Short mmCIF file of C-alpha atoms in Angstrom, two decimals:
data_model
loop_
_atom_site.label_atom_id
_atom_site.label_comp_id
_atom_site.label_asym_id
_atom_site.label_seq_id
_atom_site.Cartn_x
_atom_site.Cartn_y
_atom_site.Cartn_z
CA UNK O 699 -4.20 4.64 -12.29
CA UNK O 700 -6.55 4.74 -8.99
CA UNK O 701 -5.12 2.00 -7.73
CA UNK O 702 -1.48 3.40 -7.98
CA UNK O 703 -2.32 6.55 -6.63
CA UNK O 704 -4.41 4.60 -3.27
CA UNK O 705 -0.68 2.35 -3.50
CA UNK O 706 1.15 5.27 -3.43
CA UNK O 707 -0.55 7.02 -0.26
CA UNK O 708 -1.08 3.84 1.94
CA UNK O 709 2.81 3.87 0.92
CA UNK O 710 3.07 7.45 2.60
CA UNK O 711 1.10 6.38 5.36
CA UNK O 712 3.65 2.70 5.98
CA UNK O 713 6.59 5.74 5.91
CA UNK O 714 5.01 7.32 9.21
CA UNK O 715 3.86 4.02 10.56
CA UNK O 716 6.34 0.70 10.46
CA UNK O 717 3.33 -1.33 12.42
CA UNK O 718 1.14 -0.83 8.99
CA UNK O 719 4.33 -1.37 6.49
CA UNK O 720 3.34 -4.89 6.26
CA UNK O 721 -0.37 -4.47 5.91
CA UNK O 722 0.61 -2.09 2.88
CA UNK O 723 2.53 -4.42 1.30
CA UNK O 724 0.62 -7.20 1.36
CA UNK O 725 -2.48 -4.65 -0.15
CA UNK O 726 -0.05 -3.65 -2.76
CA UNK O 727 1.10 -7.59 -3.38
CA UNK O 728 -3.20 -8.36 -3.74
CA UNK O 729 -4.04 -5.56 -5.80
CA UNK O 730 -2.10 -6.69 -7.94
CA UNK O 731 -4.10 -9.70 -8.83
CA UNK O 732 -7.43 -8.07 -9.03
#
């Protein structure tokens, strides 16, 4: 559930901010494995 709701904000953050829309995926894509 935290890790949704810190996916879901860096998400918000990618919105305003295409430079970090990779970073944000790739966090998402990682998080996953953890």
């Amino acid at each position: 559930m935290h890790t949704q709701k810190t996916g879901l904000y860096l998400q918000s953050i990618a919105n305003n901010n295409p430079v970090f829309q990779f970073e944000t995926k790739f966090f998402l894509a990682s998080s996953q494995f953890l």
